[in-house]
Amino acid sequence: MAHWRLKLSLFINYFLFAMLLNSVGTVILQVQSTYHISESSAGILEAFKDLSIAIMSFVMASFIGRLGYKKAMLLALALVAGASIAMPLMNTFWMTKLLFATVGISFALIKVSVYATIGLVTKDEGEHISFMNFIESFFMIGILLGNFIFSLFIDDTNPNSSSWTQVYYWLAGLAIIAFLLLYTTPVSETTNNDSQSESSSFGEMFRLAIVPVVLVFVASAFIYVLIEQSIMSWLPTFNNKVLHLPATLSVQMASILTASAALGRFFAGILLRKFPWLFVLTICIIAAGSLVILALPLAQNLGNEAITGWGNAPLVAFVFPLIGFLIAPIYPAINSIILSTLPQKQHGLMSGLIVIFSALGGTTGSFITGHIFEAFGGQTAFYFSLIPMGILITLLFFFKRIQSRYQSNPIDFGKGGGSH
């Protein structure tokens, strides 16, 4: 019974943070009208979210072992509940920044704790893998539903309205429910009081980061997330300002990107069993670049007809988000490859590096896209994604070459990669 309650708690935690984290695109759109913020200024919200994740992921190594995973999750839920309640009460742009900083800090606590706790509620490797897939799928469901839930609170008749901030009362309520459920659920875990081993993890992480195969991987992960977040965070604004969709519909149709990404990862899981990963991922990137070139011209000459719903939305609003199907398989594939290349004892440190560089990539992508969007328009901002796509293909070829060398001679990890 306790295991089922803990599983339910983990699901709710991930569901909540899926909505909070990926609401950044919706909020970027809304703050421009509500608080009269420029595109480049609104883009800073991604940095508050992602840099908080990166910094917290690094700092956690020094205390999470002593704090314990249950307490870490309770702290995260309490923080986001408080920030969510404060958001509609304060109703200012600086509070929006503080909200996403809090969400980023809390997600770092939640993700590490959830991953560590899965081992407590599963019996074997097969069940562990199955539960991991279920919980990641639930994260995607949270993103999908989050778009529609946020859209219910947007007032299309008054662009300056702050009614969208009321959704945070509901999210705070969900955080409180998750807190109470977890608080009353027994969790069997052991805490680590060895501060020496915790502090040494900083040095271990730096030593691992300078291993050539890891360097190329983190560069690849950085560039991938830069591409993904530059599109995901700015798609609602693109729909609204370039395609002239109502704000509510702009947010709802952005969910096509998430749905297509989920399908892309499912089908890629099948293809990657039959074909070399470099071949599959290269085809994905080339196809994604082709879609950018073919779809974005459809955003021109849309006419003057008022768009009222899905039925008369322009074709590009349906076609361009399908890029999620093509790029989504890249990230989990390269993560799996680097983890399978490294020794098992280094997987925890590698996971920390993945979170850190992914967060930095997301911040950079959103920041650059916001400035290009403001200076040259939304179409140019999305055409920009072709540049990092070209860089990513090059990095993946280097990654494959170096990874193959390390697989044939794993003893090289001792050179700058930490002890085995």
JSON list of C-alpha atoms in Angstrom, two decimals, residues 4-220:
[
{"chain": "A", "resi": 4, "resn": "TRP", "atom": "CA", "xyz": [1.34, 2.56, -4.35]},
{"chain": "A", "resi": 5, "resn": "ARG", "atom": "CA", "xyz": [0.98, 5.80, -2.41]},
{"chain": "A", "resi": 6, "resn": "LEU", "atom": "CA", "xyz": [4.59, 6.67, -3.10]},
{"chain": "A", "resi": 7, "resn": "LYS", "atom": "CA", "xyz": [4.19, 5.86, -6.79]},
{"chain": "A", "resi": 8, "resn": "LEU", "atom": "CA", "xyz": [1.11, 8.07, -6.96]},
{"chain": "A", "resi": 9, "resn": "SER", "atom": "CA", "xyz": [3.04, 10.85, -5.25]},
{"chain": "A", "resi": 10, "resn": "LEU", "atom": "CA", "xyz": [5.88, 10.60, -7.76]},
{"chain": "A", "resi": 11, "resn": "PHE", "atom": "CA", "xyz": [3.40, 10.73, -10.65]},
{"chain": "A", "resi": 12, "resn": "ILE", "atom": "CA", "xyz": [1.70, 13.84, -9.24]},
{"chain": "A", "resi": 13, "resn": "ASN", "atom": "CA", "xyz": [5.07, 15.51, -8.62]},
{"chain": "A", "resi": 14, "resn": "TYR", "atom": "CA", "xyz": [6.17, 14.97, -12.22]},
{"chain": "A", "resi": 15, "resn": "PHE", "atom": "CA", "xyz": [2.78, 15.99, -13.60]},
{"chain": "A", "resi": 16, "resn": "LEU", "atom": "CA", "xyz": [2.87, 19.25, -11.62]},
{"chain": "A", "resi": 17, "resn": "PHE", "atom": "CA", "xyz": [6.38, 20.18, -12.70]},
{"chain": "A", "resi": 18, "resn": "ALA", "atom": "CA", "xyz": [5.66, 19.33, -16.33]},
{"chain": "A", "resi": 19, "resn": "MET", "atom": "CA", "xyz": [2.98, 22.03, -16.31]},
{"chain": "A", "resi": 20, "resn": "LEU", "atom": "CA", "xyz": [5.08, 24.54, -14.38]},
{"chain": "A", "resi": 21, "resn": "LEU", "atom": "CA", "xyz": [8.30, 24.13, -16.36]},
{"chain": "A", "resi": 22, "resn": "ASN", "atom": "CA", "xyz": [6.77, 24.08, -19.81]},
{"chain": "A", "resi": 23, "resn": "SER", "atom": "CA", "xyz": [4.38, 26.95, -19.17]},
{"chain": "A", "resi": 24, "resn": "VAL", "atom": "CA", "xyz": [7.30, 29.27, -19.90]},
{"chain": "A", "resi": 25, "resn": "GLY", "atom": "CA", "xyz": [6.28, 29.62, -23.56]},
{"chain": "A", "resi": 26, "resn": "THR", "atom": "CA", "xyz": [2.74, 30.59, -22.57]},
{"chain": "A", "resi": 27, "resn": "VAL", "atom": "CA", "xyz": [3.97, 33.02, -19.93]},
{"chain": "A", "resi": 28, "resn": "ILE", "atom": "CA", "xyz": [6.49, 34.59, -22.36]},
{"chain": "A", "resi": 29, "resn": "LEU", "atom": "CA", "xyz": [3.54, 35.34, -24.63]},
{"chain": "A", "resi": 30, "resn": "GLN", "atom": "CA", "xyz": [1.30, 36.71, -21.87]},
{"chain": "A", "resi": 31, "resn": "VAL", "atom": "CA", "xyz": [3.79, 38.94, -20.04]},
{"chain": "A", "resi": 32, "resn": "GLN", "atom": "CA", "xyz": [4.45, 40.88, -23.24]},
{"chain": "A", "resi": 33, "resn": "SER", "atom": "CA", "xyz": [0.86, 42.16, -23.17]},
{"chain": "A", "resi": 34, "resn": "THR", "atom": "CA", "xyz": [0.11, 42.13, -19.45]},
{"chain": "A", "resi": 35, "resn": "TYR", "atom": "CA", "xyz": [3.29, 43.86, -18.30]},
{"chain": "A", "resi": 36, "resn": "HIS", "atom": "CA", "xyz": [4.19, 45.57, -21.62]},
{"chain": "A", "resi": 37, "resn": "ILE", "atom": "CA", "xyz": [7.46, 43.67, -21.95]},
{"chain": "A", "resi": 38, "resn": "SER", "atom": "CA", "xyz": [9.51, 43.34, -25.17]},
{"chain": "A", "resi": 39, "resn": "GLU", "atom": "CA", "xyz": [10.32, 39.94, -26.70]},
{"chain": "A", "resi": 40, "resn": "SER", "atom": "CA", "xyz": [13.95, 40.11, -25.62]},
{"chain": "A", "resi": 41, "resn": "SER", "atom": "CA", "xyz": [12.98, 41.02, -22.04]},
{"chain": "A", "resi": 42, "resn": "ALA", "atom": "CA", "xyz": [10.38, 38.25, -21.89]},
{"chain": "A", "resi": 43, "resn": "GLY", "atom": "CA", "xyz": [12.96, 35.72, -23.08]},
{"chain": "A", "resi": 44, "resn": "ILE", "atom": "CA", "xyz": [14.89, 36.17, -19.82]},
{"chain": "A", "resi": 45, "resn": "LEU", "atom": "CA", "xyz": [12.30, 33.96, -18.09]},
{"chain": "A", "resi": 46, "resn": "GLU", "atom": "CA", "xyz": [13.93, 30.91, -19.67]},
{"chain": "A", "resi": 47, "resn": "ALA", "atom": "CA", "xyz": [17.20, 31.89, -18.01]},
{"chain": "A", "resi": 48, "resn": "PHE", "atom": "CA", "xyz": [15.60, 32.21, -14.58]},
{"chain": "A", "resi": 49, "resn": "LYS", "atom": "CA", "xyz": [14.21, 28.69, -14.99]},
{"chain": "A", "resi": 50, "resn": "ASP", "atom": "CA", "xyz": [17.15, 26.92, -16.60]},
{"chain": "A", "resi": 51, "resn": "LEU", "atom": "CA", "xyz": [20.02, 28.60, -14.75]},
{"chain": "A", "resi": 52, "resn": "SER", "atom": "CA", "xyz": [18.28, 27.80, -11.47]},
{"chain": "A", "resi": 53, "resn": "ILE", "atom": "CA", "xyz": [18.11, 24.15, -12.52]},
{"chain": "A", "resi": 54, "resn": "ALA", "atom": "CA", "xyz": [21.78, 24.14, -13.54]},
{"chain": "A", "resi": 55, "resn": "ILE", "atom": "CA", "xyz": [23.06, 25.85, -10.38]},
{"chain": "A", "resi": 56, "resn": "MET", "atom": "CA", "xyz": [20.90, 23.76, -8.08]},
{"chain": "A", "resi": 57, "resn": "SER", "atom": "CA", "xyz": [21.91, 20.51, -9.81]},
{"chain": "A", "resi": 58, "resn": "PHE", "atom": "CA", "xyz": [25.54, 21.36, -9.09]},
{"chain": "A", "resi": 59, "resn": "VAL", "atom": "CA", "xyz": [25.00, 22.55, -5.52]},
{"chain": "A", "resi": 60, "resn": "MET", "atom": "CA", "xyz": [22.83, 19.55, -4.60]},
{"chain": "A", "resi": 61, "resn": "ALA", "atom": "CA", "xyz": [25.85, 17.29, -4.54]},
{"chain": "A", "resi": 62, "resn": "SER", "atom": "CA", "xyz": [26.92, 18.92, -1.26]},
{"chain": "A", "resi": 63, "resn": "PHE", "atom": "CA", "xyz": [23.74, 18.37, 0.75]},
{"chain": "A", "resi": 64, "resn": "ILE", "atom": "CA", "xyz": [21.05, 16.15, -0.76]},
{"chain": "A", "resi": 65, "resn": "GLY", "atom": "CA", "xyz": [22.61, 13.00, 0.69]},
{"chain": "A", "resi": 66, "resn": "ARG", "atom": "CA", "xyz": [22.25, 14.39, 4.20]},
{"chain": "A", "resi": 67, "resn": "LEU", "atom": "CA", "xyz": [18.85, 15.98, 3.60]},
{"chain": "A", "resi": 68, "resn": "GLY", "atom": "CA", "xyz": [17.22, 12.84, 2.21]},
{"chain": "A", "resi": 69, "resn": "TYR", "atom": "CA", "xyz": [15.10, 12.48, -0.90]},
{"chain": "A", "resi": 70, "resn": "LYS", "atom": "CA", "xyz": [11.71, 12.67, 0.80]},
{"chain": "A", "resi": 71, "resn": "LYS", "atom": "CA", "xyz": [12.60, 15.91, 2.56]},
{"chain": "A", "resi": 72, "resn": "ALA", "atom": "CA", "xyz": [14.05, 17.30, -0.68]},
{"chain": "A", "resi": 73, "resn": "MET", "atom": "CA", "xyz": [10.77, 16.62, -2.50]},
{"chain": "A", "resi": 74, "resn": "LEU", "atom": "CA", "xyz": [8.72, 18.10, 0.33]},
{"chain": "A", "resi": 75, "resn": "LEU", "atom": "CA", "xyz": [10.89, 21.21, 0.26]},
{"chain": "A", "resi": 76, "resn": "ALA", "atom": "CA", "xyz": [10.42, 21.51, -3.51]},
{"chain": "A", "resi": 77, "resn": "LEU", "atom": "CA", "xyz": [6.64, 21.17, -3.26]},
{"chain": "A", "resi": 78, "resn": "ALA", "atom": "CA", "xyz": [6.46, 23.74, -0.46]},
{"chain": "A", "resi": 79, "resn": "LEU", "atom": "CA", "xyz": [8.54, 26.22, -2.46]},
{"chain": "A", "resi": 80, "resn": "VAL", "atom": "CA", "xyz": [6.42, 25.99, -5.62]},
{"chain": "A", "resi": 81, "resn": "ALA", "atom": "CA", "xyz": [3.18, 26.14, -3.61]},
{"chain": "A", "resi": 82, "resn": "GLY", "atom": "CA", "xyz": [4.32, 29.38, -1.99]},
{"chain": "A", "resi": 83, "resn": "ALA", "atom": "CA", "xyz": [5.57, 30.89, -5.27]},
{"chain": "A", "resi": 84, "resn": "SER", "atom": "CA", "xyz": [2.38, 29.89, -7.11]},
{"chain": "A", "resi": 85, "resn": "ILE", "atom": "CA", "xyz": [0.19, 31.57, -4.49]},
{"chain": "A", "resi": 86, "resn": "ALA", "atom": "CA", "xyz": [2.36, 34.69, -4.60]},
{"chain": "A", "resi": 87, "resn": "MET", "atom": "CA", "xyz": [2.23, 35.00, -8.40]},
{"chain": "A", "resi": 88, "resn": "PRO", "atom": "CA", "xyz": [-1.39, 36.24, -8.77]},
{"chain": "A", "resi": 89, "resn": "LEU", "atom": "CA", "xyz": [-1.15, 38.22, -5.53]},
{"chain": "A", "resi": 90, "resn": "MET", "atom": "CA", "xyz": [1.96, 40.16, -6.55]},
{"chain": "A", "resi": 91, "resn": "ASN", "atom": "CA", "xyz": [1.08, 40.20, -10.28]},
{"chain": "A", "resi": 92, "resn": "THR", "atom": "CA", "xyz": [4.35, 41.77, -11.48]},
{"chain": "A", "resi": 93, "resn": "PHE", "atom": "CA", "xyz": [7.04, 40.79, -13.98]},
{"chain": "A", "resi": 94, "resn": "TRP", "atom": "CA", "xyz": [9.68, 40.45, -11.28]},
{"chain": "A", "resi": 95, "resn": "MET", "atom": "CA", "xyz": [7.41, 37.98, -9.49]},
{"chain": "A", "resi": 96, "resn": "THR", "atom": "CA", "xyz": [7.25, 35.98, -12.72]},
{"chain": "A", "resi": 97, "resn": "LYS", "atom": "CA", "xyz": [11.05, 35.83, -12.69]},
{"chain": "A", "resi": 98, "resn": "LEU", "atom": "CA", "xyz": [11.05, 34.72, -9.06]},
{"chain": "A", "resi": 99, "resn": "LEU", "atom": "CA", "xyz": [8.41, 32.10, -9.84]},
{"chain": "A", "resi": 100, "resn": "PHE", "atom": "CA", "xyz": [10.48, 30.46, -12.57]},
{"chain": "A", "resi": 101, "resn": "ALA", "atom": "CA", "xyz": [13.64, 30.64, -10.47]},
{"chain": "A", "resi": 102, "resn": "THR", "atom": "CA", "xyz": [11.76, 28.82, -7.71]},
{"chain": "A", "resi": 103, "resn": "VAL", "atom": "CA", "xyz": [10.38, 26.27, -10.19]},
{"chain": "A", "resi": 104, "resn": "GLY", "atom": "CA", "xyz": [13.90, 25.63, -11.52]},
{"chain": "A", "resi": 105, "resn": "ILE", "atom": "CA", "xyz": [15.39, 25.12, -8.04]},
{"chain": "A", "resi": 106, "resn": "SER", "atom": "CA", "xyz": [12.51, 22.88, -7.05]},
{"chain": "A", "resi": 107, "resn": "PHE", "atom": "CA", "xyz": [12.63, 20.79, -10.24]},
{"chain": "A", "resi": 108, "resn": "ALA", "atom": "CA", "xyz": [16.31, 20.03, -9.67]},
{"chain": "A", "resi": 109, "resn": "LEU", "atom": "CA", "xyz": [15.37, 18.70, -6.22]},
{"chain": "A", "resi": 110, "resn": "ILE", "atom": "CA", "xyz": [12.40, 16.76, -7.58]},
{"chain": "A", "resi": 111, "resn": "LYS", "atom": "CA", "xyz": [14.13, 15.15, -10.57]},
{"chain": "A", "resi": 112, "resn": "VAL", "atom": "CA", "xyz": [17.12, 13.81, -8.65]},
{"chain": "A", "resi": 113, "resn": "SER", "atom": "CA", "xyz": [14.88, 12.64, -5.80]},
{"chain": "A", "resi": 114, "resn": "VAL", "atom": "CA", "xyz": [12.28, 11.00, -8.04]},
{"chain": "A", "resi": 115, "resn": "TYR", "atom": "CA", "xyz": [14.93, 9.12, -10.01]},
{"chain": "A", "resi": 116, "resn": "ALA", "atom": "CA", "xyz": [16.58, 7.93, -6.80]},
{"chain": "A", "resi": 117, "resn": "THR", "atom": "CA", "xyz": [13.25, 6.92, -5.22]},
{"chain": "A", "resi": 118, "resn": "ILE", "atom": "CA", "xyz": [12.13, 4.79, -8.17]},
{"chain": "A", "resi": 119, "resn": "GLY", "atom": "CA", "xyz": [14.49, 2.07, -6.95]},
{"chain": "A", "resi": 120, "resn": "LEU", "atom": "CA", "xyz": [12.52, 1.90, -3.70]},
{"chain": "A", "resi": 121, "resn": "VAL", "atom": "CA", "xyz": [9.22, 1.05, -5.41]},
{"chain": "A", "resi": 122, "resn": "THR", "atom": "CA", "xyz": [10.42, -1.38, -8.08]},
{"chain": "A", "resi": 123, "resn": "LYS", "atom": "CA", "xyz": [11.54, -4.98, -7.66]},
{"chain": "A", "resi": 124, "resn": "ASP", "atom": "CA", "xyz": [13.89, -5.56, -10.59]},
{"chain": "A", "resi": 125, "resn": "GLU", "atom": "CA", "xyz": [15.49, -3.96, -13.62]},
{"chain": "A", "resi": 126, "resn": "GLY", "atom": "CA", "xyz": [12.52, -4.68, -15.89]},
{"chain": "A", "resi": 127, "resn": "GLU", "atom": "CA", "xyz": [10.07, -3.05, -13.50]},
{"chain": "A", "resi": 128, "resn": "HIS", "atom": "CA", "xyz": [12.45, -0.12, -13.01]},
{"chain": "A", "resi": 129, "resn": "ILE", "atom": "CA", "xyz": [12.66, 0.54, -16.76]},
{"chain": "A", "resi": 130, "resn": "SER", "atom": "CA", "xyz": [8.90, 0.17, -17.13]},
{"chain": "A", "resi": 131, "resn": "PHE", "atom": "CA", "xyz": [8.15, 2.60, -14.31]},
{"chain": "A", "resi": 132, "resn": "MET", "atom": "CA", "xyz": [10.70, 5.09, -15.64]},
{"chain": "A", "resi": 133, "resn": "ASN", "atom": "CA", "xyz": [8.98, 5.05, -19.03]},
{"chain": "A", "resi": 134, "resn": "PHE", "atom": "CA", "xyz": [5.57, 5.49, -17.40]},
{"chain": "A", "resi": 135, "resn": "ILE", "atom": "CA", "xyz": [6.69, 8.46, -15.34]},
{"chain": "A", "resi": 136, "resn": "GLU", "atom": "CA", "xyz": [8.38, 10.15, -18.31]},
{"chain": "A", "resi": 137, "resn": "SER", "atom": "CA", "xyz": [5.22, 9.60, -20.35]},
{"chain": "A", "resi": 138, "resn": "PHE", "atom": "CA", "xyz": [3.22, 11.20, -17.53]},
{"chain": "A", "resi": 139, "resn": "PHE", "atom": "CA", "xyz": [5.54, 14.19, -17.83]},
{"chain": "A", "resi": 140, "resn": "MET", "atom": "CA", "xyz": [4.53, 14.55, -21.49]},
{"chain": "A", "resi": 141, "resn": "ILE", "atom": "CA", "xyz": [0.86, 14.29, -20.52]},
{"chain": "A", "resi": 142, "resn": "GLY", "atom": "CA", "xyz": [1.42, 17.08, -18.02]},
{"chain": "A", "resi": 143, "resn": "ILE", "atom": "CA", "xyz": [2.87, 19.30, -20.74]},
{"chain": "A", "resi": 144, "resn": "LEU", "atom": "CA", "xyz": [-0.06, 18.59, -23.07]},
{"chain": "A", "resi": 145, "resn": "LEU", "atom": "CA", "xyz": [-2.73, 19.22, -20.46]},
{"chain": "A", "resi": 146, "resn": "GLY", "atom": "CA", "xyz": [-0.86, 22.24, -19.14]},
{"chain": "A", "resi": 147, "resn": "ASN", "atom": "CA", "xyz": [-1.25, 24.04, -22.45]},
{"chain": "A", "resi": 148, "resn": "PHE", "atom": "CA", "xyz": [-5.01, 23.56, -22.40]},
{"chain": "A", "resi": 149, "resn": "ILE", "atom": "CA", "xyz": [-5.37, 24.37, -18.69]},
{"chain": "A", "resi": 150, "resn": "PHE", "atom": "CA", "xyz": [-3.45, 27.64, -19.08]},
{"chain": "A", "resi": 151, "resn": "SER", "atom": "CA", "xyz": [-5.51, 28.54, -22.15]},
{"chain": "A", "resi": 152, "resn": "LEU", "atom": "CA", "xyz": [-8.71, 28.39, -20.05]},
{"chain": "A", "resi": 153, "resn": "PHE", "atom": "CA", "xyz": [-7.50, 31.38, -18.01]},
{"chain": "A", "resi": 154, "resn": "ILE", "atom": "CA", "xyz": [-6.46, 33.61, -20.94]},
{"chain": "A", "resi": 155, "resn": "ASP", "atom": "CA", "xyz": [-8.78, 36.47, -21.85]},
{"chain": "A", "resi": 156, "resn": "ASP", "atom": "CA", "xyz": [-8.63, 36.98, -25.62]},
{"chain": "A", "resi": 157, "resn": "THR", "atom": "CA", "xyz": [-10.92, 40.02, -25.43]},
{"chain": "A", "resi": 158, "resn": "ASN", "atom": "CA", "xyz": [-8.49, 41.88, -23.16]},
{"chain": "A", "resi": 159, "resn": "PRO", "atom": "CA", "xyz": [-4.81, 41.20, -24.02]},
{"chain": "A", "resi": 160, "resn": "ASN", "atom": "CA", "xyz": [-3.67, 43.28, -21.02]},
{"chain": "A", "resi": 161, "resn": "SER", "atom": "CA", "xyz": [-5.64, 41.14, -18.58]},
{"chain": "A", "resi": 162, "resn": "SER", "atom": "CA", "xyz": [-3.77, 39.27, -15.85]},
{"chain": "A", "resi": 163, "resn": "SER", "atom": "CA", "xyz": [-6.51, 36.63, -15.55]},
{"chain": "A", "resi": 164, "resn": "TRP", "atom": "CA", "xyz": [-4.01, 33.99, -16.69]},
{"chain": "A", "resi": 165, "resn": "THR", "atom": "CA", "xyz": [-2.17, 34.31, -13.37]},
{"chain": "A", "resi": 166, "resn": "GLN", "atom": "CA", "xyz": [-5.20, 32.79, -11.59]},
{"chain": "A", "resi": 167, "resn": "VAL", "atom": "CA", "xyz": [-4.16, 29.36, -12.86]},
{"chain": "A", "resi": 168, "resn": "TYR", "atom": "CA", "xyz": [-1.38, 29.40, -10.26]},
{"chain": "A", "resi": 169, "resn": "TYR", "atom": "CA", "xyz": [-3.90, 29.11, -7.44]},
{"chain": "A", "resi": 170, "resn": "TRP", "atom": "CA", "xyz": [-4.93, 25.75, -8.90]},
{"chain": "A", "resi": 171, "resn": "LEU", "atom": "CA", "xyz": [-1.32, 24.67, -9.35]},
{"chain": "A", "resi": 172, "resn": "ALA", "atom": "CA", "xyz": [-0.60, 25.67, -5.75]},
{"chain": "A", "resi": 173, "resn": "GLY", "atom": "CA", "xyz": [-3.52, 23.48, -4.67]},
{"chain": "A", "resi": 174, "resn": "LEU", "atom": "CA", "xyz": [-2.07, 20.53, -6.60]},
{"chain": "A", "resi": 175, "resn": "ALA", "atom": "CA", "xyz": [1.34, 21.13, -4.96]},
{"chain": "A", "resi": 176, "resn": "ILE", "atom": "CA", "xyz": [-0.29, 21.13, -1.50]},
{"chain": "A", "resi": 177, "resn": "ILE", "atom": "CA", "xyz": [-2.10, 17.85, -2.27]},
{"chain": "A", "resi": 178, "resn": "ALA", "atom": "CA", "xyz": [1.16, 16.30, -3.44]},
{"chain": "A", "resi": 179, "resn": "PHE", "atom": "CA", "xyz": [2.92, 17.59, -0.32]},
{"chain": "A", "resi": 180, "resn": "LEU", "atom": "CA", "xyz": [0.33, 16.08, 2.05]},
{"chain": "A", "resi": 181, "resn": "LEU", "atom": "CA", "xyz": [0.30, 12.76, 0.18]},
{"chain": "A", "resi": 182, "resn": "LEU", "atom": "CA", "xyz": [4.08, 12.46, 0.31]},
{"chain": "A", "resi": 183, "resn": "TYR", "atom": "CA", "xyz": [4.28, 13.69, 3.92]},
{"chain": "A", "resi": 184, "resn": "THR", "atom": "CA", "xyz": [1.92, 10.92, 5.08]},
{"chain": "A", "resi": 185, "resn": "THR", "atom": "CA", "xyz": [3.65, 8.23, 3.01]},
{"chain": "A", "resi": 186, "resn": "PRO", "atom": "CA", "xyz": [6.50, 6.29, 4.65]},
{"chain": "A", "resi": 187, "resn": "VAL", "atom": "CA", "xyz": [9.69, 6.26, 2.57]},
{"chain": "A", "resi": 188, "resn": "SER", "atom": "CA", "xyz": [12.50, 3.89, 3.48]},
{"chain": "A", "resi": 189, "resn": "GLU", "atom": "CA", "xyz": [15.75, 5.61, 2.64]},
{"chain": "A", "resi": 190, "resn": "THR", "atom": "CA", "xyz": [19.17, 6.06, 4.15]},
{"chain": "A", "resi": 191, "resn": "THR", "atom": "CA", "xyz": [20.82, 9.45, 4.31]},
{"chain": "A", "resi": 192, "resn": "ASN", "atom": "CA", "xyz": [24.54, 10.00, 3.80]},
{"chain": "A", "resi": 193, "resn": "ASN", "atom": "CA", "xyz": [26.36, 11.95, 6.49]},
{"chain": "A", "resi": 194, "resn": "ASP", "atom": "CA", "xyz": [29.78, 11.66, 4.87]},
{"chain": "A", "resi": 195, "resn": "SER", "atom": "CA", "xyz": [30.43, 15.29, 3.96]},
{"chain": "A", "resi": 196, "resn": "GLN", "atom": "CA", "xyz": [33.86, 14.40, 2.61]},
{"chain": "A", "resi": 197, "resn": "SER", "atom": "CA", "xyz": [32.41, 12.10, -0.05]},
{"chain": "A", "resi": 198, "resn": "GLU", "atom": "CA", "xyz": [29.86, 14.75, -0.97]},
{"chain": "A", "resi": 199, "resn": "SER", "atom": "CA", "xyz": [32.38, 17.55, -1.36]},
{"chain": "A", "resi": 200, "resn": "SER", "atom": "CA", "xyz": [34.66, 15.34, -3.43]},
{"chain": "A", "resi": 201, "resn": "SER", "atom": "CA", "xyz": [31.84, 14.92, -5.97]},
{"chain": "A", "resi": 202, "resn": "PHE", "atom": "CA", "xyz": [32.57, 18.44, -7.24]},
{"chain": "A", "resi": 203, "resn": "GLY", "atom": "CA", "xyz": [36.08, 17.43, -8.24]},
{"chain": "A", "resi": 204, "resn": "GLU", "atom": "CA", "xyz": [34.81, 14.16, -9.70]},
{"chain": "A", "resi": 205, "resn": "MET", "atom": "CA", "xyz": [32.34, 16.06, -11.86]},
{"chain": "A", "resi": 206, "resn": "PHE", "atom": "CA", "xyz": [35.03, 18.38, -13.21]},
{"chain": "A", "resi": 207, "resn": "ARG", "atom": "CA", "xyz": [37.36, 15.46, -13.95]},
{"chain": "A", "resi": 208, "resn": "LEU", "atom": "CA", "xyz": [34.59, 13.66, -15.80]},
{"chain": "A", "resi": 209, "resn": "ALA", "atom": "CA", "xyz": [33.71, 16.79, -17.80]},
{"chain": "A", "resi": 210, "resn": "ILE", "atom": "CA", "xyz": [37.17, 16.97, -19.42]},
{"chain": "A", "resi": 211, "resn": "VAL", "atom": "CA", "xyz": [37.04, 13.43, -20.83]},
{"chain": "A", "resi": 212, "resn": "PRO", "atom": "CA", "xyz": [36.92, 13.99, -24.63]},
{"chain": "A", "resi": 213, "resn": "VAL", "atom": "CA", "xyz": [33.85, 11.84, -25.26]},
{"chain": "A", "resi": 214, "resn": "VAL", "atom": "CA", "xyz": [32.00, 13.66, -22.47]},
{"chain": "A", "resi": 215, "resn": "LEU", "atom": "CA", "xyz": [33.08, 17.05, -23.80]},
{"chain": "A", "resi": 216, "resn": "VAL", "atom": "CA", "xyz": [31.65, 16.29, -27.24]},
{"chain": "A", "resi": 217, "resn": "PHE", "atom": "CA", "xyz": [28.50, 14.84, -25.67]},
{"chain": "A", "resi": 218, "resn": "VAL", "atom": "CA", "xyz": [27.76, 17.86, -23.47]},
{"chain": "A", "resi": 219, "resn": "ALA", "atom": "CA", "xyz": [28.32, 20.12, -26.49]},
{"chain": "A", "resi": 220, "resn": "SER", "atom": "CA", "xyz": [25.80, 18.00, -28.42]}
]
